[in-house]
Amino acid sequence: MASRRRARRRTGGDNSALRLIAIAAVLVGLVLVSLRLLPGSPLESTAAARWGDAPGQATRDGNPTDRSSRPTAKPSPPAPPPLPFDLSSTEVDLDIDGWYSWSVMDTRTGKITGSENMSETSTTASLIKAWIVADYLRQADEDDRTPSDGKLADATLIIRDSDNTRAEQFYTEVGRSASIKRMVSRCEMTDSSPAADRGWSRTNLSPRDTTRLGACIADGRAAGPKWTDWLLKEMRQVRGAGDFGIRKAFPAAERKQIAIKNGWVDRTREQEIHVNCLAIADDWTMGVMVRYPIGKGYEYGMDNCEKITKALLRV
């Protein structure tokens, strides 16, 4: 009996030792698992990254999962401000005798909007002088020539005061109709053409191409990088009889920032007056052209350039 009790005690002691070993093994295992999941531990595994996406850890493929290292989506740039024109409808039904047409280019996008007949041409009269001066200045720079003070003074009179005599001299220097062909090519026009040997005043230009001429001047293709700012400054200072039309439709504070060149001529052969307006602003250009019976006088067309513009402005 005694020997059997001793045997049972020994057996019970062995079982206790086994339980202690098992408990110790479980505790060691838990510690090891904890160490594998603890950020910064030598035994750290990718499990933390997968389960908790902890900062500084790696995914299974080795790529970092730290949110601070992930590329962030850039916010969309704010929408550009709308143009001052309401172009939702191109129908401008005004009580104007004769023919009229208009076009606006958003120079930020190159989009052109206009009347249904914006591709029809009319003779430019003095409007084309902006191109003639630009062509002269760009060619001088390309030939490494600096125009004399006298030539620049002449150019100022052509732009600000629409001097015909000096415009004719510049037109001859730039090659006459060859200059107009350069304009059509350089400014990517689709409708316009020179008037053979009949002079700069009879250049054929459409309102759509007028906006392209404005963009060509504004972005430097016309006068070149050296003279573009100079030309635009002169066009903002058009004065006297030539200061009418598009920019007159804007508040006085805005007018001084709008560059213009206008043209007006009576065509006795056609018994018409042709009045044309070009305007260049920071993010748009505009062309307006009107033709009407000669007996109505110049002011009728000058007022209608402004009237058409006002009809298109946002209220």
Short mmCIF file of C-alpha atoms in Angstrom, two decimals:
data_model
loop_
_atom_site.label_atom_id
_atom_site.label_comp_id
_atom_site.label_asym_id
_atom_site.label_seq_id
_atom_site.Cartn_x
_atom_site.Cartn_y
_atom_site.Cartn_z
CA MET A 1 0.00 0.00 0.00
CA ALA A 2 2.73 2.41 0.98
CA SER A 3 4.64 1.66 -2.15
CA ARG A 4 1.63 2.39 -4.35
CA ARG A 5 0.99 5.75 -2.59
CA ARG A 6 4.58 6.74 -3.17
CA ALA A 7 4.27 5.81 -6.79
CA ARG A 8 1.18 7.96 -7.18
CA ARG A 9 2.94 10.89 -5.56
CA ARG A 10 5.81 10.53 -7.97
CA THR A 11 3.39 10.39 -10.86
CA GLY A 12 1.58 13.47 -9.62
CA GLY A 13 4.87 15.34 -9.30
CA ASP A 14 5.76 14.51 -12.87
CA ASN A 15 2.45 15.86 -14.11
CA SER A 16 2.94 19.13 -12.26
CA ALA A 17 6.33 19.61 -13.86
CA LEU A 18 4.90 19.00 -17.29
CA ARG A 19 2.17 21.55 -16.69
CA LEU A 20 4.69 24.13 -15.61
CA ILE A 21 6.80 23.48 -18.69
CA ALA A 22 3.75 23.79 -20.92
CA ILE A 23 2.70 27.04 -19.26
CA ALA A 24 6.22 28.42 -19.62
CA ALA A 25 6.29 27.46 -23.29
CA VAL A 26 2.98 29.24 -23.89
CA LEU A 27 4.25 32.36 -22.11
CA VAL A 28 7.46 32.34 -24.13
CA GLY A 29 5.43 31.95 -27.30
CA LEU A 30 3.22 34.88 -26.36
CA VAL A 31 6.25 37.03 -25.63
CA LEU A 32 7.79 36.14 -28.99
CA VAL A 33 4.54 36.93 -30.80
CA SER A 34 4.33 40.23 -28.94
CA LEU A 35 7.88 41.08 -29.91
CA ARG A 36 7.13 40.35 -33.58
CA LEU A 37 4.20 42.74 -33.49
CA LEU A 38 5.95 45.46 -31.49
CA PRO A 39 7.14 48.36 -33.75
CA GLY A 40 10.90 48.77 -33.52
CA SER A 41 11.47 45.28 -32.15
CA PRO A 42 14.28 43.22 -33.73
CA LEU A 43 11.72 40.49 -34.24
CA GLU A 44 9.21 42.80 -35.82
CA SER A 45 7.35 41.21 -38.75
CA THR A 46 5.38 42.55 -41.67
CA ALA A 47 2.24 41.45 -39.83
CA ALA A 48 2.05 44.78 -38.03
CA ALA A 49 2.14 46.57 -41.31
CA ARG A 50 -0.54 44.36 -42.69
CA TRP A 51 -2.76 44.41 -39.62
CA GLY A 52 -2.31 47.88 -38.21
CA ASP A 53 -0.51 49.64 -41.04
CA ALA A 54 1.90 50.98 -38.45
CA PRO A 55 4.10 53.95 -39.50
CA GLY A 56 7.48 53.01 -40.85
CA GLN A 57 6.61 49.40 -41.59
CA ALA A 58 6.73 47.55 -44.91
CA THR A 59 4.16 45.58 -46.79
CA ARG A 60 4.76 42.05 -48.00
CA ASP A 61 6.24 43.35 -51.24
CA GLY A 62 8.65 45.59 -49.35
CA ASN A 63 6.99 48.91 -50.24
CA PRO A 64 6.63 51.40 -47.39
CA THR A 65 3.20 51.80 -45.87
CA ASP A 66 3.92 54.93 -43.85
CA ARG A 67 1.05 57.25 -44.77
CA SER A 68 3.42 60.22 -44.69
CA SER A 69 5.44 58.64 -47.50
CA ARG A 70 2.48 57.94 -49.75
CA PRO A 71 1.84 60.35 -52.66
CA THR A 72 -0.99 62.69 -51.81
CA ALA A 73 -3.55 63.77 -54.34
CA LYS A 74 -2.96 67.34 -55.44
CA PRO A 75 -5.99 69.58 -55.14
CA SER A 76 -7.51 70.62 -58.42
CA PRO A 77 -6.48 74.12 -59.45
CA PRO A 78 -9.22 76.69 -59.06
CA ALA A 79 -11.31 77.32 -62.12
CA PRO A 80 -10.17 80.41 -64.03
CA PRO A 81 -12.45 83.41 -63.70
CA PRO A 82 -15.04 83.69 -66.45
CA LEU A 83 -14.52 86.07 -69.34
CA PRO A 84 -16.44 89.35 -69.10
CA PHE A 85 -18.65 88.18 -71.98
CA ASP A 86 -21.79 86.07 -71.84
CA LEU A 87 -21.17 83.71 -74.74
CA SER A 88 -23.92 81.23 -73.93
CA SER A 89 -25.70 82.48 -77.06
CA THR A 90 -24.06 83.86 -80.17
CA GLU A 91 -27.24 85.54 -81.39
CA VAL A 92 -26.89 89.28 -81.01
CA ASP A 93 -29.96 90.78 -82.66
CA LEU A 94 -29.39 94.52 -82.86
CA ASP A 95 -31.04 97.22 -84.91
CA ILE A 96 -28.01 97.90 -87.13
CA ASP A 97 -28.18 98.78 -90.80
CA GLY A 98 -25.82 96.85 -93.01
CA TRP A 99 -23.51 93.95 -92.21
CA TYR A 100 -21.88 93.24 -88.86
CA SER A 101 -19.88 90.41 -87.36
CA TRP A 102 -17.97 89.72 -84.15
CA SER A 103 -15.67 87.16 -82.53
CA VAL A 104 -14.08 86.55 -79.10
CA MET A 105 -11.10 84.31 -78.28
CA ASP A 106 -10.40 82.98 -74.80
CA THR A 107 -6.60 83.16 -75.03
CA ARG A 108 -6.23 80.79 -72.07
CA THR A 109 -7.73 77.96 -74.12
CA GLY A 110 -7.66 79.24 -77.70
CA LYS A 111 -11.43 78.77 -77.99
CA ILE A 112 -13.08 81.17 -80.43
CA THR A 113 -16.77 82.08 -80.19
CA GLY A 114 -18.58 84.43 -82.51
CA SER A 115 -21.44 85.26 -84.78
CA GLU A 116 -22.42 82.80 -87.50
CA ASN A 117 -20.68 84.98 -90.07
CA MET A 118 -17.44 85.48 -88.11
CA SER A 119 -15.42 83.90 -90.96
CA GLU A 120 -16.59 86.47 -93.52
CA THR A 121 -14.03 89.12 -94.42
CA SER A 122 -14.08 92.87 -94.74
CA THR A 123 -11.35 95.40 -95.54
CA THR A 124 -9.27 96.28 -92.49
CA ALA A 125 -8.50 99.97 -93.03
CA SER A 126 -6.14 101.12 -90.24
CA LEU A 127 -6.64 98.07 -88.02
CA ILE A 128 -3.89 96.28 -89.99
CA LYS A 129 -1.33 98.86 -88.87
CA ALA A 130 -0.86 96.91 -85.65
CA TRP A 131 0.49 94.01 -87.70
CA ILE A 132 2.63 96.23 -89.97
CA VAL A 133 4.43 97.76 -86.96
CA ALA A 134 4.78 94.34 -85.30
CA ASP A 135 6.25 92.82 -88.47
CA TYR A 136 8.73 95.69 -88.80
CA LEU A 137 9.92 95.39 -85.18
CA ARG A 138 10.24 91.61 -85.23
CA GLN A 139 12.23 91.60 -88.47
CA ALA A 140 14.55 94.28 -87.11
CA ASP A 141 15.27 92.14 -84.06
CA GLU A 142 15.76 89.01 -86.18
CA ASP A 143 18.32 90.96 -88.24
CA ASP A 144 20.06 92.21 -85.07
CA ARG A 145 19.01 95.78 -85.85
CA THR A 146 17.78 98.27 -83.31
CA PRO A 147 15.27 100.74 -84.75
CA SER A 148 16.39 104.34 -84.41
CA ASP A 149 14.60 106.71 -82.07
CA GLY A 150 13.10 108.31 -85.15
CA LYS A 151 11.67 104.99 -86.36
CA LEU A 152 10.21 104.23 -82.95
CA ALA A 153 8.64 107.67 -82.88
CA ASP A 154 7.12 106.94 -86.30
CA ALA A 155 5.80 103.62 -85.02
CA THR A 156 4.22 105.40 -82.07
CA LEU A 157 2.40 107.79 -84.41
CA ILE A 158 1.19 104.88 -86.55
CA ILE A 159 -0.29 103.09 -83.53
CA ARG A 160 -1.53 105.94 -81.35
CA ASP A 161 -2.62 108.38 -84.06
CA SER A 162 -3.08 106.06 -87.07
CA ASP A 163 -0.66 108.06 -89.26
CA ASN A 164 -1.24 106.92 -92.86
CA THR A 165 1.93 108.34 -94.44
CA ARG A 166 4.23 106.61 -92.00
CA ALA A 167 2.18 103.40 -92.21
CA GLU A 168 2.73 103.35 -95.98
CA GLN A 169 6.50 103.72 -95.48
CA PHE A 170 6.59 100.84 -92.98
CA TYR A 171 4.40 98.72 -95.25
CA THR A 172 6.88 99.12 -98.10
CA GLU A 173 9.81 98.27 -95.81
CA VAL A 174 8.23 94.99 -94.69
CA GLY A 175 7.48 93.87 -98.25
CA ARG A 176 3.90 95.01 -98.76
CA SER A 177 1.61 92.05 -99.55
CA ALA A 178 4.39 89.62 -98.54
CA SER A 179 3.96 90.97 -95.02
CA ILE A 180 0.24 90.13 -95.04
CA LYS A 181 1.05 86.61 -96.22
CA ARG A 182 3.42 86.30 -93.25
CA MET A 183 0.62 87.43 -90.96
CA VAL A 184 -1.76 84.79 -92.31
CA SER A 185 0.88 82.08 -91.82
CA ARG A 186 2.42 83.24 -88.56
CA CYS A 187 -0.88 83.93 -86.83
CA GLU A 188 -2.48 80.73 -88.18
CA MET A 189 -5.36 82.46 -89.93
CA THR A 190 -7.92 80.66 -92.04
CA ASP A 191 -10.00 83.34 -93.71
CA SER A 192 -7.82 86.32 -94.57
CA SER A 193 -5.67 87.42 -97.51
CA PRO A 194 -3.71 90.39 -98.89
CA ALA A 195 -5.31 92.71 -101.41
CA ALA A 196 -2.69 92.26 -104.16
CA ASP A 197 -1.22 95.69 -104.92
CA ARG A 198 -4.15 97.72 -103.66
CA GLY A 199 -2.44 98.60 -100.37
CA TRP A 200 -2.62 97.73 -96.68
CA SER A 201 -6.05 99.32 -96.21
CA ARG A 202 -7.75 96.73 -98.43
CA THR A 203 -6.33 93.70 -96.62
CA ASN A 204 -9.14 91.16 -96.23
CA LEU A 205 -9.62 90.11 -92.61
CA SER A 206 -12.42 88.29 -90.81
CA PRO A 207 -13.51 88.91 -87.21
CA ARG A 208 -12.37 85.38 -86.39
CA ASP A 209 -8.90 86.11 -87.77
CA THR A 210 -8.94 89.47 -86.01
CA THR A 211 -9.01 87.63 -82.67
CA ARG A 212 -6.14 85.46 -83.93
CA LEU A 213 -4.18 88.59 -84.81
CA GLY A 214 -4.80 89.87 -81.28
CA ALA A 215 -3.56 86.61 -79.77
CA CYS A 216 -0.54 86.66 -82.10
CA ILE A 217 0.38 90.12 -80.85
CA ALA A 218 -0.26 89.24 -77.20
CA ASP A 219 1.85 86.06 -77.13
CA GLY A 220 4.82 87.56 -78.97
CA ARG A 221 4.63 85.82 -82.32
CA ALA A 222 3.90 89.07 -84.14
CA ALA A 223 6.47 91.52 -82.74
CA GLY A 224 8.86 89.02 -81.15
CA PRO A 225 9.90 88.80 -77.49
CA LYS A 226 11.88 92.04 -77.48
CA TRP A 227 9.13 94.35 -78.75
CA THR A 228 5.83 92.78 -77.67
CA ASP A 229 5.47 94.70 -74.41
CA TRP A 230 6.42 97.93 -76.17
CA LEU A 231 3.77 97.41 -78.85
CA LEU A 232 1.02 96.51 -76.37
CA LYS A 233 1.86 99.59 -74.32
CA GLU A 234 1.49 101.76 -77.43
CA MET A 235 -1.81 100.10 -78.30
CA ARG A 236 -3.13 100.92 -74.83
CA GLN A 237 -2.42 104.58 -75.56
CA VAL A 238 -4.42 104.91 -78.79
CA ARG A 239 -5.95 108.37 -78.68
CA GLY A 240 -8.03 110.89 -80.55
CA ALA A 241 -10.27 109.77 -83.39
CA GLY A 242 -9.03 106.18 -83.15
CA ASP A 243 -10.10 105.67 -79.54
CA PHE A 244 -13.55 104.13 -79.90
CA GLY A 245 -15.31 100.79 -80.01
CA ILE A 246 -14.72 97.73 -77.87
CA ARG A 247 -12.92 99.16 -74.87
CA LYS A 248 -15.41 102.04 -74.59
CA ALA A 249 -17.98 99.42 -73.52
CA PHE A 250 -15.98 98.73 -70.33
CA PRO A 251 -15.81 100.75 -67.11
CA ALA A 252 -13.27 103.58 -67.25
CA ALA A 253 -10.93 101.85 -64.76
CA GLU A 254 -10.64 98.80 -67.03
CA ARG A 255 -10.15 100.60 -70.34
CA LYS A 256 -6.53 101.56 -69.75
CA GLN A 257 -5.58 97.87 -69.54
CA ILE A 258 -7.13 97.01 -72.94
CA ALA A 259 -4.92 97.41 -76.02
CA ILE A 260 -6.73 98.40 -79.21
CA LYS A 261 -6.30 99.22 -82.89
CA ASN A 262 -9.26 100.34 -84.95
CA GLY A 263 -9.86 101.07 -88.61
CA TRP A 264 -12.38 103.24 -90.44
CA VAL A 265 -12.66 104.16 -94.11
CA ASP A 266 -15.26 105.22 -96.64
CA ARG A 267 -15.32 103.04 -99.77
CA THR A 268 -16.74 105.25 -102.48
CA ARG A 269 -16.62 102.47 -105.05
CA GLU A 270 -18.81 100.27 -102.88
CA GLN A 271 -20.68 103.25 -101.37
CA GLU A 272 -19.99 101.79 -97.93
CA ILE A 273 -18.16 102.71 -94.76
CA HIS A 274 -16.06 99.95 -93.18
CA VAL A 275 -15.36 100.21 -89.44
CA ASN A 276 -13.31 97.57 -87.62
CA CYS A 277 -12.24 97.10 -84.00
CA LEU A 278 -9.50 94.95 -82.40
CA ALA A 279 -9.06 94.67 -78.62
CA ILE A 280 -6.52 92.71 -76.56
CA ALA A 281 -6.92 92.05 -72.83
CA ASP A 282 -5.10 89.74 -70.43
CA ASP A 283 -7.13 86.62 -71.22
CA TRP A 284 -9.19 87.48 -74.29
CA THR A 285 -9.11 89.16 -77.66
CA MET A 286 -12.03 90.48 -79.65
CA GLY A 287 -12.80 91.58 -83.19
CA VAL A 288 -15.85 93.50 -84.41
CA MET A 289 -16.50 94.54 -88.02
CA VAL A 290 -19.34 96.56 -89.54
CA ARG A 291 -20.23 97.72 -93.07
CA TYR A 292 -23.11 100.04 -93.86
CA PRO A 293 -24.31 102.73 -96.34
CA ILE A 294 -21.81 105.54 -96.79
CA GLY A 295 -24.31 108.27 -95.97
CA LYS A 296 -24.49 107.29 -92.29
CA GLY A 297 -21.01 108.60 -91.48
CA TYR A 298 -18.16 107.22 -89.39
CA GLU A 299 -19.72 107.67 -85.97
CA TYR A 300 -22.50 105.24 -86.81
CA GLY A 301 -20.02 102.40 -87.17
CA MET A 302 -17.87 103.51 -84.23
CA ASP A 303 -20.90 103.55 -81.96
CA ASN A 304 -22.02 100.14 -83.23
CA CYS A 305 -18.67 98.52 -82.39
CA GLU A 306 -19.30 99.62 -78.81
CA LYS A 307 -22.97 98.65 -78.98
CA ILE A 308 -22.18 95.09 -80.11
CA THR A 309 -19.63 94.72 -77.31
CA LYS A 310 -22.04 95.95 -74.67
CA ALA A 311 -24.64 93.44 -75.86
CA LEU A 312 -22.18 90.64 -75.14
CA LEU A 313 -20.94 91.77 -71.73
CA ARG A 314 -22.16 90.01 -68.59
CA VAL A 315 -24.77 92.05 -66.78
#
